[in-house]
CSV table of C-alpha atoms in Angstrom, one decimal:
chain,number,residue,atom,x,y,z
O,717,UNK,CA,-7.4,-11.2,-9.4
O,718,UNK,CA,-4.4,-9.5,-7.9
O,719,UNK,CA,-2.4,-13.5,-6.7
O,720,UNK,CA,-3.2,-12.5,-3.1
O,721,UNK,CA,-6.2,-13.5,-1.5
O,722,UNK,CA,-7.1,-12.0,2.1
O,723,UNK,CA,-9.7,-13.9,4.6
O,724,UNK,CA,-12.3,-12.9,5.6
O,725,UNK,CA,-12.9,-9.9,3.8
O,726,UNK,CA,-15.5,-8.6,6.8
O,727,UNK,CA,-15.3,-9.3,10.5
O,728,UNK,CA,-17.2,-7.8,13.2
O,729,UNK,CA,-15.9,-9.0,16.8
O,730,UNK,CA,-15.9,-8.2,20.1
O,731,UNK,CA,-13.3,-6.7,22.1
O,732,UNK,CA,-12.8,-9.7,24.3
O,733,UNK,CA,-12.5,-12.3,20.6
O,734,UNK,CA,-10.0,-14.0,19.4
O,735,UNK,CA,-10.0,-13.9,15.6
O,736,UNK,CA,-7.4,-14.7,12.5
O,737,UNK,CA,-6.8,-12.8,9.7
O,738,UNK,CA,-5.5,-15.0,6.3
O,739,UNK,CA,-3.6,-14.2,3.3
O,740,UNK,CA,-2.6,-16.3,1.1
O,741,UNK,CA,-0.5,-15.4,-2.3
O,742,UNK,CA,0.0,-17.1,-5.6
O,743,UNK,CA,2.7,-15.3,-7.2
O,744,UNK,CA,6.0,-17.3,-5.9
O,745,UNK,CA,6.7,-14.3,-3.5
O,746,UNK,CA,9.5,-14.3,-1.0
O,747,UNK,CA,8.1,-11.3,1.0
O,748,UNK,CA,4.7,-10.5,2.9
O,749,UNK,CA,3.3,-7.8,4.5
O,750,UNK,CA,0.5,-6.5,7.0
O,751,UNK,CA,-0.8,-3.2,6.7
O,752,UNK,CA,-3.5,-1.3,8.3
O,753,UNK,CA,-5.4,1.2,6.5
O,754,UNK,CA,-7.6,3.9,8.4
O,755,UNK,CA,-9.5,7.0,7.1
O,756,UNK,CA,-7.5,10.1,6.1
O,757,UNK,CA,-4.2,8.0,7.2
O,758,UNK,CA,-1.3,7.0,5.2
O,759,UNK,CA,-0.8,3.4,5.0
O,760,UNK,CA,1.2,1.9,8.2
O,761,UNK,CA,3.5,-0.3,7.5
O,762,UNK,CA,2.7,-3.5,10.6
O,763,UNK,CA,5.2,-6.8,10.2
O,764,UNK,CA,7.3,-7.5,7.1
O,765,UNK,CA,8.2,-11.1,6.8
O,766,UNK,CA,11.2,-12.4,4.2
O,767,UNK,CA,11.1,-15.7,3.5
O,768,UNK,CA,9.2,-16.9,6.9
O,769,UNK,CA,11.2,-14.3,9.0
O,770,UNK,CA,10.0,-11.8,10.4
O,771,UNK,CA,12.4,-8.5,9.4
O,772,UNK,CA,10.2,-5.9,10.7
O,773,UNK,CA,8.0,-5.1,13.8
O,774,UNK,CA,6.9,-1.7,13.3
O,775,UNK,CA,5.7,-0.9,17.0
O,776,UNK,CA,3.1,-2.9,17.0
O,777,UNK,CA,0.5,-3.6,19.9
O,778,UNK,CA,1.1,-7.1,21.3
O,779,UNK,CA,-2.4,-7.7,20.9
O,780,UNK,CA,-1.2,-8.1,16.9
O,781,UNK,CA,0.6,-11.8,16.6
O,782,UNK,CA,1.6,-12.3,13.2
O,783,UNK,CA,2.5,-15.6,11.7
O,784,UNK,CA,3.9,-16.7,8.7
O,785,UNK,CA,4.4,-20.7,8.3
O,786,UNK,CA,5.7,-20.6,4.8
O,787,UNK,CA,6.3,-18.2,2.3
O,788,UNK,CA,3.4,-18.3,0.8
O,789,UNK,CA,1.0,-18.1,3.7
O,790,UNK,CA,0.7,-14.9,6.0
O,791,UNK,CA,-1.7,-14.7,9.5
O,792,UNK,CA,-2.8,-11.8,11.7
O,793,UNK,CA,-4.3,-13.4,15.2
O,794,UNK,CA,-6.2,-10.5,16.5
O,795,UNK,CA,-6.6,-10.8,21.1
O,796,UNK,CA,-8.4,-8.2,23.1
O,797,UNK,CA,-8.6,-5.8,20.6
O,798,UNK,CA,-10.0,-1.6,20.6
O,799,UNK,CA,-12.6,0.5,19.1
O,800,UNK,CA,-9.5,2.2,17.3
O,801,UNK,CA,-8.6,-1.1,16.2
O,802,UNK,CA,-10.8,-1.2,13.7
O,803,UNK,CA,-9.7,-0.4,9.8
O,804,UNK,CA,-9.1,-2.0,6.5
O,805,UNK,CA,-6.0,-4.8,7.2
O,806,UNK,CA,-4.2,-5.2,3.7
O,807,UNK,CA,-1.5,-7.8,3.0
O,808,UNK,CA,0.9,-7.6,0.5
O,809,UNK,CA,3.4,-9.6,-0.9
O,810,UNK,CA,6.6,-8.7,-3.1
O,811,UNK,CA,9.5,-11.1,-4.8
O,812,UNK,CA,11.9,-9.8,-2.0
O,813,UNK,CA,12.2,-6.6,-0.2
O,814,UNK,CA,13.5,-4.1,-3.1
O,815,UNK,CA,10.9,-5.7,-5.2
O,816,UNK,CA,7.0,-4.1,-5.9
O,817,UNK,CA,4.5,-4.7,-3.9
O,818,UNK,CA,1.2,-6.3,-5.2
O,819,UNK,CA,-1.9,-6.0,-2.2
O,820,UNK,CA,-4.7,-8.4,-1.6
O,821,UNK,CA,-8.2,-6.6,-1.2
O,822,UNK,CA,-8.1,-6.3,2.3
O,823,UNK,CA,-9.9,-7.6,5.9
O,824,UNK,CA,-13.0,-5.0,6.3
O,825,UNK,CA,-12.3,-5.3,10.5
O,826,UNK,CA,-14.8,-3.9,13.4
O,827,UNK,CA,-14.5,-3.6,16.5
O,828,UNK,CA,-17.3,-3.5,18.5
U,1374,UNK,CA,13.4,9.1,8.9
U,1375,UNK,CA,11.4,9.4,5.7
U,1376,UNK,CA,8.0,11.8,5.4
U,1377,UNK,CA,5.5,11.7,1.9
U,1378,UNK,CA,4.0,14.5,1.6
U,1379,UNK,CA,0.9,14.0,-1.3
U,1380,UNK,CA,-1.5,16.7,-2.7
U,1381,UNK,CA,-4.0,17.3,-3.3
U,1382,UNK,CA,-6.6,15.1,-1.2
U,1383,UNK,CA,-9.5,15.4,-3.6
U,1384,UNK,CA,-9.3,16.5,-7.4
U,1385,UNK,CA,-12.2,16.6,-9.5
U,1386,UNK,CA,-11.9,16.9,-13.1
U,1387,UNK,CA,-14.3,16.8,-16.2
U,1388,UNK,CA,-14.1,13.5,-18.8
U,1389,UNK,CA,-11.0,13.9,-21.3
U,1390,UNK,CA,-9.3,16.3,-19.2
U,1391,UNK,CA,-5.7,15.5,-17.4
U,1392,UNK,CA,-5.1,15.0,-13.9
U,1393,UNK,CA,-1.8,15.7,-11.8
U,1394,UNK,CA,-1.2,14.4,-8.5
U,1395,UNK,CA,1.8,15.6,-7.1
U,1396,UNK,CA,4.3,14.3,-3.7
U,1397,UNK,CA,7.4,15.3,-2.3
U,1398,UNK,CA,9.6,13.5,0.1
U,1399,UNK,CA,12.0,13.9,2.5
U,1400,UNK,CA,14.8,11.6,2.7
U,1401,UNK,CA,17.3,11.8,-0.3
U,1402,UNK,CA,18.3,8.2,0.0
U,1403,UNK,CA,14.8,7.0,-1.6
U,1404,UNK,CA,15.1,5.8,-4.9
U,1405,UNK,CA,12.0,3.8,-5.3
U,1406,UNK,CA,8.7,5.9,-6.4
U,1407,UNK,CA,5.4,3.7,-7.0
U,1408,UNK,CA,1.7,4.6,-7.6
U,1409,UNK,CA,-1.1,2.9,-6.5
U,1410,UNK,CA,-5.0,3.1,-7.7
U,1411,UNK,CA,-7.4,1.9,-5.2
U,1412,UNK,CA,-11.1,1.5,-6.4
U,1413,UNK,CA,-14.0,1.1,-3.9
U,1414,UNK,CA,-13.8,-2.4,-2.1
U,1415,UNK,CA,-10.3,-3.2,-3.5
U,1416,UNK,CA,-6.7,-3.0,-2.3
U,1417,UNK,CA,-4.2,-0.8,-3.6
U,1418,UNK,CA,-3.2,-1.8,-7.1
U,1419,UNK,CA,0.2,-0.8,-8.4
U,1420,UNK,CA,0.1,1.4,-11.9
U,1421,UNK,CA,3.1,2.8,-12.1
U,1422,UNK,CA,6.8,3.3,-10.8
U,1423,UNK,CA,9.8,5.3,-11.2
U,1424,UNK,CA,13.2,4.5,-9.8
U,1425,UNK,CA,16.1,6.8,-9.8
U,1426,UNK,CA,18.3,6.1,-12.5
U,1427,UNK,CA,15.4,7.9,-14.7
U,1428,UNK,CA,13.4,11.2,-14.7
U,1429,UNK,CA,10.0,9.9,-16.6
U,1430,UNK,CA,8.2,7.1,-17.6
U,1431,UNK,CA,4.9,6.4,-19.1
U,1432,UNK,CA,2.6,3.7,-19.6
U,1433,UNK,CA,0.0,4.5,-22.1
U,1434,UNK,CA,-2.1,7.6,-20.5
U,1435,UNK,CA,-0.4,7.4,-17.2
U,1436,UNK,CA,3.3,9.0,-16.9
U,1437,UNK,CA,5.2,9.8,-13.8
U,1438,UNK,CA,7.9,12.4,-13.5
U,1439,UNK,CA,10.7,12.6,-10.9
U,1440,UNK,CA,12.6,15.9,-9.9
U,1441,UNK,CA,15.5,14.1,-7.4
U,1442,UNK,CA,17.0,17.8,-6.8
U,1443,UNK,CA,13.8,19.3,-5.7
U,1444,UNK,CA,12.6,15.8,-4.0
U,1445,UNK,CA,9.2,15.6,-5.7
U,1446,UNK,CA,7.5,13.5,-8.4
U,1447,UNK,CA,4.5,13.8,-10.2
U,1448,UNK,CA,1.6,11.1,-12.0
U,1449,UNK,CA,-0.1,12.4,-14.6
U,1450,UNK,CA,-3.2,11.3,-15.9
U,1451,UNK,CA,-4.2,12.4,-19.8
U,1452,UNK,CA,-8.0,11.8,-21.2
U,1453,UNK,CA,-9.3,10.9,-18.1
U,1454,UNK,CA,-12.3,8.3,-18.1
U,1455,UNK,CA,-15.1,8.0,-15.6
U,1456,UNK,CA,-13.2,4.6,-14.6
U,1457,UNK,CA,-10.0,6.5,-13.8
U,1458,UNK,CA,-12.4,7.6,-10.8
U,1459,UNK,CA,-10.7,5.7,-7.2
U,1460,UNK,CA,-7.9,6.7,-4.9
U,1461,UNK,CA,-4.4,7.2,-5.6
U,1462,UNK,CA,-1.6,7.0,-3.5
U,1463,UNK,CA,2.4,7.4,-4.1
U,1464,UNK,CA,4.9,6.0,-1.8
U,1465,UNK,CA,9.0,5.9,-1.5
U,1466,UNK,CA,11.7,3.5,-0.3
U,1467,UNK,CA,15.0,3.7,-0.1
U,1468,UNK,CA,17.1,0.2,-0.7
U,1469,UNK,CA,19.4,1.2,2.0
U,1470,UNK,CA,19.2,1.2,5.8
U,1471,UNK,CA,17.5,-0.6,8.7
U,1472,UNK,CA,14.2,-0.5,7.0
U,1473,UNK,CA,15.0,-1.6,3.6
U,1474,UNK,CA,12.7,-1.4,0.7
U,1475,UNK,CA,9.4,-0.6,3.4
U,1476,UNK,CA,7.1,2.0,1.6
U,1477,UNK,CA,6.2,4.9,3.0
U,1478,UNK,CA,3.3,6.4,1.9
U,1479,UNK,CA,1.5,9.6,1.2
U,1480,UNK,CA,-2.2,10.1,2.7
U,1481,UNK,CA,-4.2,9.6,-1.1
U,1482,UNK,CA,-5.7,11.7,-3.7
U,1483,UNK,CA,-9.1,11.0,-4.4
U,1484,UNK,CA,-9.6,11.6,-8.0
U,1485,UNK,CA,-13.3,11.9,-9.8
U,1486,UNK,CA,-13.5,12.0,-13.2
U,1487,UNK,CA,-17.2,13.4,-14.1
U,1488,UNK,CA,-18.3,12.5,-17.3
């Protein structure tokens, strides 16, 4: 149990779906993260959100809409998505900014 | 801006043996080293890290070394175990500038540990 708990960890959609990804952390965190993860790729950094604001947009695909109501709650509402869309979405979470970051297990996410 | 260089991508070693897994990076304002393990099915889990005011640290069998000069740093793994088996990945941040604190990460080391 790593205090950050991703939903749903599979998702199969179309390319015309609307879906949400949710993660939700237990640790008093003031920071939260989206990743995505692909094979034989380093990490890539997505949105970085400090306490409910988002501080980073790391040219992301409008298609990608974060949210983040509170600090303890983080959403990824997928629209119109493509085949190379699909990868492992990790969020993360870390006291602030210049603190360590602790990952949830992830959103497995296809793209059909 | 910054670039993490890890190697290698697979490592294979036999039960009680050490492993080293070895990055360098490029910008000389990063002063924040972690190391992640990431099992099958699981996110990255943090294990280790190193900031800049020191050269080494360990934590039981796992210790990481940091050459600032030379801009690399090392984890190193004594008497492996079959469950040290997963991916590893290192990552730096710098506190300073636009991006502050956002990891930048090297590509993984997948390490099996054969018993």
């Amino acid at each position: 149990e790593t205090g950050v708990t991703q939903t749903p960890r599979h998702l199969v959609m179309g390319m015309t779906n609307k879906k949400s990804l949710k993660c939700e952390q237990h640790l008093g965190h003031n920071a939260m993260y989206w990743y995505k993860q692909s094979a034989k790729k380093p990490l890539e950094l997505m949105f970085v959100y400090n306490f409910k604001e988002q501080t980073e947009n790391n040219s992301v695909p409008s298609r990608f809409s974060p949210e983040c109501p509170n600090s303890s709650h983080l959403f990824l509402h997928l629209h119109t998505l493509q085949p190379e869309d699909s990868a492992l979405y990790l969020c993360a979470s870390s006291q602030d900014q210049r603190q360590p970051q602790h990952f949830g297990d992830g959103t497995r996410l296809s793209i059909l | 801006g910054e670039n993490v260089e890890q190697h290698p991508s697979t490592l294979s070693v036999q039960e009680g043996d050490s492993a080293v897994i070895k990055c360098t990076y490029s910008d000389s304002a990063s002063n924040y080293f972690p190391w992640y393990k990431q099992e099958l099915g699981k996110g990255p889990q943090l294990i280790i890290d190193i900031r800049s005011n020191v050269g080494e640290k360990k934590d039981q069998r796992i210790a990481v070394t940091l050459n600032k000069t030379a801009k690399h740093f090392s984890l190193h793994i004594t008497e492996t175990q079959p469950e040290d088996s997963a991916v590893y990945f290192c990552a730096a941040s710098s506190e300073y500038g636009g991006s502050q604190g956002n990891l930048i990460f090297g590509k993984g080391t997948k390490l099996s540990v054969k018993p």
